[in-house]
mmCIF file with all atom_site columns, C-alpha atoms in Angstrom:
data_model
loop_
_atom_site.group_PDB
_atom_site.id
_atom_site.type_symbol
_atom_site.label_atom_id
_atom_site.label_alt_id
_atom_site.label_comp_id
_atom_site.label_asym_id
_atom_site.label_entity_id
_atom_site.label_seq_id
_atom_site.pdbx_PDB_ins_code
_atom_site.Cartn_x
_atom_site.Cartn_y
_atom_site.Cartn_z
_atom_site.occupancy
_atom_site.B_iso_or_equiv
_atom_site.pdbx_formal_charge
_atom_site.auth_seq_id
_atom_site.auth_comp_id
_atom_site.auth_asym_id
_atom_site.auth_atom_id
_atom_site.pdbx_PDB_model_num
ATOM 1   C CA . UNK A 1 1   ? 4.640   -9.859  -5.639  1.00 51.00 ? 1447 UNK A CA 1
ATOM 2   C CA . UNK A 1 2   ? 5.647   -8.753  -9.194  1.00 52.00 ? 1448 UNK A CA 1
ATOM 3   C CA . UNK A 1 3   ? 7.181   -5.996  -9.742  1.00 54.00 ? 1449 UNK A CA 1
ATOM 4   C CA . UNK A 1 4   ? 5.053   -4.176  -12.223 1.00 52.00 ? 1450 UNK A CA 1
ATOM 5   C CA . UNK A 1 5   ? 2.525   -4.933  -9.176  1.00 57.00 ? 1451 UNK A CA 1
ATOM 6   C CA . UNK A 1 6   ? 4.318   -3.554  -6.551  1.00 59.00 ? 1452 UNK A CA 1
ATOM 7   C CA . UNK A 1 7   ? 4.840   -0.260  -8.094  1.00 66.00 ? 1453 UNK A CA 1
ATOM 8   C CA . UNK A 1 8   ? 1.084   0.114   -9.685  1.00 84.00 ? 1454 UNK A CA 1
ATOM 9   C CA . UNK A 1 9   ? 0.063   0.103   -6.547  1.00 89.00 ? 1455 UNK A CA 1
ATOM 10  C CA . UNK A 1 10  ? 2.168   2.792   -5.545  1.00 87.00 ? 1456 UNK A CA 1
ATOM 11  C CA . UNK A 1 11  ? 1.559   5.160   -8.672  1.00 86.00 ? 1457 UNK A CA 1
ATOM 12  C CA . UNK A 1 12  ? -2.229  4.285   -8.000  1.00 88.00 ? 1458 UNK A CA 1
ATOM 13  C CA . UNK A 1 13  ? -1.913  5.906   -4.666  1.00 88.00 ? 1459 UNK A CA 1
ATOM 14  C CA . UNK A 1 14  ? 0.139   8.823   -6.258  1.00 85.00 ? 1460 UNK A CA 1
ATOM 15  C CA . UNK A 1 15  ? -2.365  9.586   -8.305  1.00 84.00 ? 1461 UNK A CA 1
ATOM 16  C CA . UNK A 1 16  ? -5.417  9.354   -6.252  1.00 87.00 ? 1462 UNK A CA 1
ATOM 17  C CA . UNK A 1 17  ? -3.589  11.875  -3.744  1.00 83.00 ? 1463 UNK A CA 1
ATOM 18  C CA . UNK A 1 18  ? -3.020  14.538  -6.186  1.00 79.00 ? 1464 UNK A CA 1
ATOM 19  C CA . UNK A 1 19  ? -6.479  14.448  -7.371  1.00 79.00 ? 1465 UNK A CA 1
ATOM 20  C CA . UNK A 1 20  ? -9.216  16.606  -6.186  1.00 79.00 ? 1466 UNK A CA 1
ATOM 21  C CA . UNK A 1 21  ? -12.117 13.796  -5.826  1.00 82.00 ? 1467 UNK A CA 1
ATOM 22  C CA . UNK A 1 22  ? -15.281 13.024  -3.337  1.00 87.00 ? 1468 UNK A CA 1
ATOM 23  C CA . UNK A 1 23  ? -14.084 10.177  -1.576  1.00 89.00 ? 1469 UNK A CA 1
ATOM 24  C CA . UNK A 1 24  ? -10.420 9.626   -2.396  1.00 88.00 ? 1470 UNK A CA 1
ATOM 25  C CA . UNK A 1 25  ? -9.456  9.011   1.168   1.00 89.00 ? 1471 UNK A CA 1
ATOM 26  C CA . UNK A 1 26  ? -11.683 5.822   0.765   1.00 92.00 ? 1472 UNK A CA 1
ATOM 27  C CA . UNK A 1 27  ? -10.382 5.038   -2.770  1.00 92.00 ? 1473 UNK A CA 1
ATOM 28  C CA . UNK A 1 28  ? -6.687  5.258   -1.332  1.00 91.00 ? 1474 UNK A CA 1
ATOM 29  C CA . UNK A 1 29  ? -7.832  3.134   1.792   1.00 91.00 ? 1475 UNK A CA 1
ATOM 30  C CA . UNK A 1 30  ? -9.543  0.813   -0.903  1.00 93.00 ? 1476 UNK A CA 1
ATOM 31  C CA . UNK A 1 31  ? -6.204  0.191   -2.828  1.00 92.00 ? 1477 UNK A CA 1
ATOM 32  C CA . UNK A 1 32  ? -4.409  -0.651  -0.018  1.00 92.00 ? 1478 UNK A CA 1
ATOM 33  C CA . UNK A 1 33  ? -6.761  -3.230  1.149   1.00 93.00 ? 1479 UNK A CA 1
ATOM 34  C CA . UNK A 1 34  ? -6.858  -4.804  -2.051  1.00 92.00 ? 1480 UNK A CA 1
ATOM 35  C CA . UNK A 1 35  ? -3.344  -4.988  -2.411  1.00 91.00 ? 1481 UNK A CA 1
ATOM 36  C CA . UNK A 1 36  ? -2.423  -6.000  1.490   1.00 92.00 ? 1482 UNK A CA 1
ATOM 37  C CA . UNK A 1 37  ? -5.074  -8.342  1.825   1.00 92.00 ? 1483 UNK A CA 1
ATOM 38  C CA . UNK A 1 38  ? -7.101  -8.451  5.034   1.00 92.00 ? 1484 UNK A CA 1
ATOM 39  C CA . UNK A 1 39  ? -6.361  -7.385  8.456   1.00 94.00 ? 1485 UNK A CA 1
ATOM 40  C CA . UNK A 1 40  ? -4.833  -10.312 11.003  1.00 94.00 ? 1486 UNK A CA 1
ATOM 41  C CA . UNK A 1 41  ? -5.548  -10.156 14.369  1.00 94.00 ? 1487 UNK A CA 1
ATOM 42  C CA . UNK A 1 42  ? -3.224  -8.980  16.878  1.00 92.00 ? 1488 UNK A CA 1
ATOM 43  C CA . UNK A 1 43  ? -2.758  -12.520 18.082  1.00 92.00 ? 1489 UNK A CA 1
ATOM 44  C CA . UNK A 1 44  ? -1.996  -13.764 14.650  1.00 93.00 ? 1490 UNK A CA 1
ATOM 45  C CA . UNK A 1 45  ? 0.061   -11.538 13.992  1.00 93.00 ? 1491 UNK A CA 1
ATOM 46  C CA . UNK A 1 46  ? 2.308   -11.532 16.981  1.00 92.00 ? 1492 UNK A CA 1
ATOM 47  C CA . UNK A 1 47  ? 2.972   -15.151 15.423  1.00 93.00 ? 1493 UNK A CA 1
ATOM 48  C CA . UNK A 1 48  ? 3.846   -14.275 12.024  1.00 94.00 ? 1494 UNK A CA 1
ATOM 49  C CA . UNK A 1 49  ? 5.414   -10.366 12.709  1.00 94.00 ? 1495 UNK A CA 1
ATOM 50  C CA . UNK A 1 50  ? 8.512   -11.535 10.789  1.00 95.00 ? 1496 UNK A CA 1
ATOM 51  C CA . UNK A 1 51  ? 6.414   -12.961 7.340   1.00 94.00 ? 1497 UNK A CA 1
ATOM 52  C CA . UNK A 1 52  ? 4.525   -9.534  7.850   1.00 95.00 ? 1498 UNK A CA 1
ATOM 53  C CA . UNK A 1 53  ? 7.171   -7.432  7.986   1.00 95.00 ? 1499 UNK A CA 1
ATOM 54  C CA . UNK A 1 54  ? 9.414   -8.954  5.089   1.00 95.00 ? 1500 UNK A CA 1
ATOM 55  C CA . UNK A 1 55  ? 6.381   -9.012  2.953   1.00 94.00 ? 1501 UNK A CA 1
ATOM 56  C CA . UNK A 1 56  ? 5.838   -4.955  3.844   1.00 94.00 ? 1502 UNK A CA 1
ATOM 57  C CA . UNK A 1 57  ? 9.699   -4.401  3.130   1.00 95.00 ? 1503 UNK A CA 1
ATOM 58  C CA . UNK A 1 58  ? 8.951   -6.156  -0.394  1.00 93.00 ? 1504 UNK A CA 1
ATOM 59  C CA . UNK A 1 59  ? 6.262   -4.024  -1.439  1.00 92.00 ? 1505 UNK A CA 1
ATOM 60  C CA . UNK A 1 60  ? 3.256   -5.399  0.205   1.00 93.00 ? 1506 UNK A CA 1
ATOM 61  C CA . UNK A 1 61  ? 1.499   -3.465  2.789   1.00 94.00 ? 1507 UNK A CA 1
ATOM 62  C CA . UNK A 1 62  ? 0.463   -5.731  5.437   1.00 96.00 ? 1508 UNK A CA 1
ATOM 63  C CA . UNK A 1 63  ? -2.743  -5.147  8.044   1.00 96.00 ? 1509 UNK A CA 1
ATOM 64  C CA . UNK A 1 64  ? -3.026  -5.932  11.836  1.00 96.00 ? 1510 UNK A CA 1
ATOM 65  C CA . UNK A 1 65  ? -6.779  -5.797  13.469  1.00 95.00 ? 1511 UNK A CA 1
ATOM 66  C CA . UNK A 1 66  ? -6.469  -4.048  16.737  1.00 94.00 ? 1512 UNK A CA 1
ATOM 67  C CA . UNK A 1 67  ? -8.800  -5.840  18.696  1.00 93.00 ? 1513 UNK A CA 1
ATOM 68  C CA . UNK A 1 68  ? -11.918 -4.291  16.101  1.00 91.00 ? 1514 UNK A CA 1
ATOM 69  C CA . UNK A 1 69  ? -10.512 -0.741  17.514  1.00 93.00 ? 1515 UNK A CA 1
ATOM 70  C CA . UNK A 1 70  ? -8.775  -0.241  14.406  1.00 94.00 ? 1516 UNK A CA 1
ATOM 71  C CA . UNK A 1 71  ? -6.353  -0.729  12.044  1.00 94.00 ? 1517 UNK A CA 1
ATOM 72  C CA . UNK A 1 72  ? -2.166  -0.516  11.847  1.00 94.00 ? 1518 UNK A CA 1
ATOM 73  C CA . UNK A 1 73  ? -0.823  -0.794  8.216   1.00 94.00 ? 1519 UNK A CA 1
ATOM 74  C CA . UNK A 1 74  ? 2.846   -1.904  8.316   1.00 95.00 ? 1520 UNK A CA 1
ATOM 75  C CA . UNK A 1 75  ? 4.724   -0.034  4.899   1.00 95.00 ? 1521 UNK A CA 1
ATOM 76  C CA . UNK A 1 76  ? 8.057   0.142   4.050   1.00 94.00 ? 1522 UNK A CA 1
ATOM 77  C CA . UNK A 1 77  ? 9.564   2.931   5.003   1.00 93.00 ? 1523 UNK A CA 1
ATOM 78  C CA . UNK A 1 78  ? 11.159  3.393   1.463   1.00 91.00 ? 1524 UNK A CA 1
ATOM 79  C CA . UNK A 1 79  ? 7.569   2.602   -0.182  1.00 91.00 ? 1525 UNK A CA 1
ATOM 80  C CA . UNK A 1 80  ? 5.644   5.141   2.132   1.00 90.00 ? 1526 UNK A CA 1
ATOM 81  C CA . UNK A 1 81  ? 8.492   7.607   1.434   1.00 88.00 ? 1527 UNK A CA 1
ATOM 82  C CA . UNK A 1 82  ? 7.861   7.209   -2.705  1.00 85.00 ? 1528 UNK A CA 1
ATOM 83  C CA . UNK A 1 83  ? 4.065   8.532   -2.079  1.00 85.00 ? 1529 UNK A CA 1
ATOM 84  C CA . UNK A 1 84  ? 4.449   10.999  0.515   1.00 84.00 ? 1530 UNK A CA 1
ATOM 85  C CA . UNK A 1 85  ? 7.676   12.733  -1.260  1.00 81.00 ? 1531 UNK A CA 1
ATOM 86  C CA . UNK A 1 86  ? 7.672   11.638  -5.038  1.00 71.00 ? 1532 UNK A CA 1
ATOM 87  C CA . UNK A 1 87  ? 5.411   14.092  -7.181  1.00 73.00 ? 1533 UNK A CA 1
ATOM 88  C CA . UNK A 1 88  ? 2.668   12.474  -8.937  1.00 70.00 ? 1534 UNK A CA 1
ATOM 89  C CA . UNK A 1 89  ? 2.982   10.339  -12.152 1.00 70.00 ? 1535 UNK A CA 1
ATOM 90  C CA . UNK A 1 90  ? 2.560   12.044  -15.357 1.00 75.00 ? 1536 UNK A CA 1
ATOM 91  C CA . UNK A 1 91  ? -0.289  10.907  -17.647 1.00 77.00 ? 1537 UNK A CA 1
ATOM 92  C CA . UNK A 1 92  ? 2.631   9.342   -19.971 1.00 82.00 ? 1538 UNK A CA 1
ATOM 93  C CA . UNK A 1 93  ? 4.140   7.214   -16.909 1.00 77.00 ? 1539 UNK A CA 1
ATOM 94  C CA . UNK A 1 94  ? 1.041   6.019   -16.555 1.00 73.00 ? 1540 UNK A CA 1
ATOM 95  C CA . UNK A 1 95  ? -0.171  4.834   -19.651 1.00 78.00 ? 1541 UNK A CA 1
ATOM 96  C CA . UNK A 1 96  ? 3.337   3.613   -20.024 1.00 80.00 ? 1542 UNK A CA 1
ATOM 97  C CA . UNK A 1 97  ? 2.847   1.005   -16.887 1.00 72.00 ? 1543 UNK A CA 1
ATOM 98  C CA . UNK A 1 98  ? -0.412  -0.126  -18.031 1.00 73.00 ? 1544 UNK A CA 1
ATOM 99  C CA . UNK A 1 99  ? 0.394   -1.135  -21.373 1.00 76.00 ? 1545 UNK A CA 1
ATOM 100 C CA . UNK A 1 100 ? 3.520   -2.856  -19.880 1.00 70.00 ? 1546 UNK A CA 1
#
């Protein structure tokens, strides 16, 4: 993944959490999925936990289907650490990315 790619995604999420909107929990949930691709299942990804996990450390968040009971999202620990802790962009960091 690029890195102008990997961190859009991140200052997408950033943004969408600091907003007041009707459905942002499904617009953050919708980022992620289009970004991470879709969900392997559990057998899969038993086979492939390494690929999974090196893609999440480079910036990718990666999906595992629970046996259709739900969802785990594997993050980097440093990437889910920049949107939890990190204030939002400002309107100027943003603009700045896209035009990038």
């Amino acid at each position: 993944m690029t890195e102008a790619k990997q961190s859009s995604w991140k200052l997408v999420v950033k943004g969408l959490k600091s907003k007041v909107l009707a459905g942002r929990k499904e617009l953050i949930a919708q980022v992620l999925k289009d970004v991470g691709g879709d969900a392997a299942p559990i057998r899969q990804a038993r086979r492939v936990l390494l690929t999974m996990s090196v893609d999440a450390l480079s910036g990718t968040p990666r999906f595992i289907d629970v046996n259709g009971e739900g969802e785990i999202c594997l993050i980097s620990f440093d990437d889910l650490l920049d949107i939890l802790a990190d204030p939002p962009p400002t309107l100027a960091e943003v603009m700045r990315r896209v035009t990038q």
